[in-house]
Short mmCIF file of C-alpha atoms in Angstrom, two decimals:
data_model
loop_
_atom_site.label_atom_id
_atom_site.label_comp_id
_atom_site.label_asym_id
_atom_site.label_seq_id
_atom_site.Cartn_x
_atom_site.Cartn_y
_atom_site.Cartn_z
CA MET A 1 115.99 139.57 112.87
CA THR A 2 112.57 140.13 114.36
CA GLY A 3 109.64 138.59 112.56
CA LEU A 4 111.65 135.76 111.00
CA VAL A 5 110.75 132.19 111.93
CA TYR A 6 113.57 129.68 112.14
CA ARG A 7 113.25 125.91 112.18
CA PHE A 8 116.81 125.03 113.19
CA ALA A 9 118.05 128.22 114.87
CA THR A 10 117.54 129.96 118.16
CA VAL A 11 117.36 133.75 118.27
CA SER A 12 118.39 135.93 121.20
CA GLY A 13 118.34 139.64 120.44
CA GLN A 14 120.34 140.27 117.28
CA ARG A 15 122.14 136.91 117.53
CA VAL A 16 121.10 133.78 115.61
CA ASP A 17 122.61 130.42 116.62
CA TRP A 18 122.39 127.05 114.96
CA ARG A 19 123.53 124.14 117.15
CA LEU A 20 123.71 120.96 115.12
CA ALA A 21 124.70 117.91 117.15
CA ARG A 22 124.70 114.16 117.04
CA ASN A 23 121.50 112.57 118.36
CA CYS A 24 122.88 110.54 121.28
CA SER A 25 120.63 108.49 123.51
CA VAL A 26 123.31 108.01 126.18
CA THR A 27 125.62 110.70 127.57
CA PRO A 28 129.27 109.86 128.28
CA ALA A 29 128.57 110.01 132.05
CA GLN A 30 125.68 107.56 131.72
CA LEU A 31 127.88 105.35 129.58
CA GLY A 32 130.54 105.33 132.32
CA TRP A 33 128.02 104.17 134.91
CA LEU A 34 126.69 101.53 132.51
CA TYR A 35 130.23 100.29 131.90
CA LEU A 36 130.96 100.13 135.64
CA GLY A 37 127.79 98.08 136.21
CA LEU A 38 128.59 95.83 133.27
CA CYS A 39 132.12 95.21 134.59
CA THR A 40 130.71 94.32 138.00
CA VAL A 41 128.27 91.80 136.56
CA ILE A 42 130.86 90.23 134.23
CA LEU A 43 133.50 89.88 136.96
CA THR A 44 130.98 88.51 139.47
CA ILE A 45 129.85 85.79 137.09
CA ALA A 46 133.41 85.03 135.95
CA SER A 47 134.61 84.83 139.57
CA GLY A 48 131.88 82.31 140.38
CA PHE A 49 132.91 80.07 137.49
CA TRP A 50 136.61 80.56 138.32
CA MET A 51 135.99 79.37 141.90
CA LEU A 52 134.20 76.29 140.48
CA GLY A 53 137.36 75.41 138.55
CA ALA A 54 136.77 76.98 135.13
CA ARG A 55 140.11 78.81 135.04
CA LEU A 56 139.83 80.08 131.43
CA VAL A 57 136.67 82.08 132.12
CA MET A 58 138.52 84.93 133.84
CA PRO A 59 140.91 85.79 130.93
CA PHE A 60 137.96 85.87 128.53
CA ALA A 61 135.98 88.04 130.93
CA TRP A 62 138.85 90.55 131.04
CA LEU A 63 139.11 90.42 127.25
CA GLU A 64 135.38 91.15 126.99
CA ILE A 65 135.69 94.06 129.45
CA LEU A 66 138.60 95.48 127.42
CA ALA A 67 136.75 95.18 124.09
CA VAL A 68 133.57 96.80 125.43
CA GLY A 69 135.65 99.52 127.12
CA ILE A 70 137.41 100.39 123.85
CA ALA A 71 134.06 100.58 122.04
CA PHE A 72 132.61 102.81 124.77
CA VAL A 73 135.63 105.14 124.67
CA ILE A 74 135.29 105.54 120.90
CA TYR A 75 131.57 106.27 121.29
CA GLY A 76 132.19 108.69 124.17
CA ARG A 77 134.82 110.67 122.24
CA HIS A 78 132.36 111.37 119.45
CA ALA A 79 129.17 111.74 121.53
CA ALA A 80 129.74 115.48 121.93
CA ASP A 81 130.60 116.13 118.27
CA GLY A 82 128.68 118.99 116.75
CA GLU A 83 128.56 122.15 114.70
CA ARG A 84 127.71 125.62 115.91
CA ILE A 85 126.98 128.45 113.53
CA SER A 86 126.53 131.92 115.05
CA LEU A 87 125.47 135.06 113.27
CA GLN A 88 125.98 138.22 115.26
CA GLY A 89 126.30 141.63 113.71
CA SER A 90 128.52 141.47 110.66
CA ARG A 91 130.25 138.18 111.56
CA LEU A 92 129.33 134.57 110.84
CA VAL A 93 131.25 132.23 113.14
CA VAL A 94 131.38 128.48 112.44
CA GLU A 95 132.73 126.08 115.07
CA LEU A 96 133.15 122.38 114.31
CA GLU A 97 133.93 119.99 117.18
CA THR A 98 135.13 116.48 116.39
CA ALA A 99 136.49 114.16 119.11
CA GLY A 100 137.32 117.11 121.35
CA LYS A 101 139.12 119.04 118.59
CA LEU A 102 137.59 122.45 117.83
CA GLU A 103 137.89 124.16 114.44
CA ARG A 104 136.75 127.76 114.14
CA ALA A 105 136.19 129.92 111.08
CA GLU A 106 134.93 133.50 110.91
CA PHE A 107 133.41 135.14 107.86
CA ASP A 108 132.14 138.60 106.95
CA ARG A 109 128.39 138.06 106.63
CA SER A 110 128.09 140.17 103.48
CA ARG A 111 130.53 137.94 101.56
CA VAL A 112 129.37 134.46 102.63
CA ARG A 113 128.12 132.09 99.94
CA VAL A 114 125.86 129.22 101.01
CA GLU A 115 125.59 126.33 98.58
CA PRO A 116 125.44 122.54 98.51
CA LYS A 117 128.85 120.96 98.03
CA THR A 118 127.79 118.89 95.00
CA GLY A 119 124.04 118.19 94.99
CA ASN A 120 120.86 118.74 96.95
CA ARG A 121 121.60 115.99 99.50
CA SER A 122 125.26 116.90 100.06
CA LEU A 123 126.79 118.90 102.89
CA ILE A 124 126.36 122.67 102.92
CA MET A 125 129.40 124.71 101.89
CA LEU A 126 129.89 128.10 103.55
CA SER A 127 132.59 130.04 101.74
CA ALA A 128 134.04 133.53 101.67
CA GLN A 129 137.40 135.24 101.31
CA GLY A 130 139.09 132.12 99.93
CA ARG A 131 138.08 129.88 102.85
CA SER A 132 135.30 127.34 103.06
CA VAL A 133 133.68 125.15 105.69
CA GLU A 134 131.28 122.24 105.27
CA VAL A 135 128.35 122.02 107.70
CA GLY A 136 125.23 119.91 108.03
CA ARG A 137 126.74 116.56 109.03
CA PHE A 138 124.23 116.16 111.84
CA VAL A 139 121.15 117.08 109.81
CA ARG A 140 119.30 114.49 107.75
CA PRO A 141 120.20 114.85 104.05
CA GLU A 142 116.63 115.73 103.02
CA LEU A 143 116.61 118.64 105.54
CA ARG A 144 119.92 120.18 104.43
CA PRO A 145 118.37 122.36 101.69
CA ALA A 146 115.98 123.81 104.31
CA LEU A 147 118.92 124.53 106.62
CA ALA A 148 120.86 126.16 103.76
CA SER A 149 117.93 128.41 102.85
CA GLU A 150 117.46 129.32 106.52
CA ILE A 151 121.12 130.37 106.79
CA ARG A 152 120.78 132.39 103.55
CA MET A 153 117.64 134.08 104.90
CA ALA A 154 119.40 135.04 108.14
CA LEU A 155 122.44 136.38 106.26
CA ARG A 156 120.22 138.59 104.10
CA ALA A 157 118.16 139.92 107.04
CA ALA A 158 119.98 142.81 108.60
#
């Protein structure tokens, strides 16, 4: 693997890793602190109006907190989604994580086929021994052919 230059992968010794993840500007922990601050502000304002006699403000404030909380939970569950492709020795290991669920597939590197699912801008299909896995969800469509050729190059280099 020495001498090869990779755009998407990291190389450590004889191991090549591709870590493809969602581009998130806010981590789930930061989102939790943001939500806590937002709840404090909303309830402070709603309490002020409630004490002035606007009794319907508080139920709507709680409804707003609930709606924003649900949206943040959905975002947080998928913030850590990603794909990891590891090539070490004679094995290609693909791990897909979606909403905390991990799928893992192992292939013999000499039998793996790398091809677009349908066209140039589609997901990349890794297949061997009757199994297949689609990767490239977190790479822009115009960069997927470059990723596919990089995976092919690494599989051929021994």
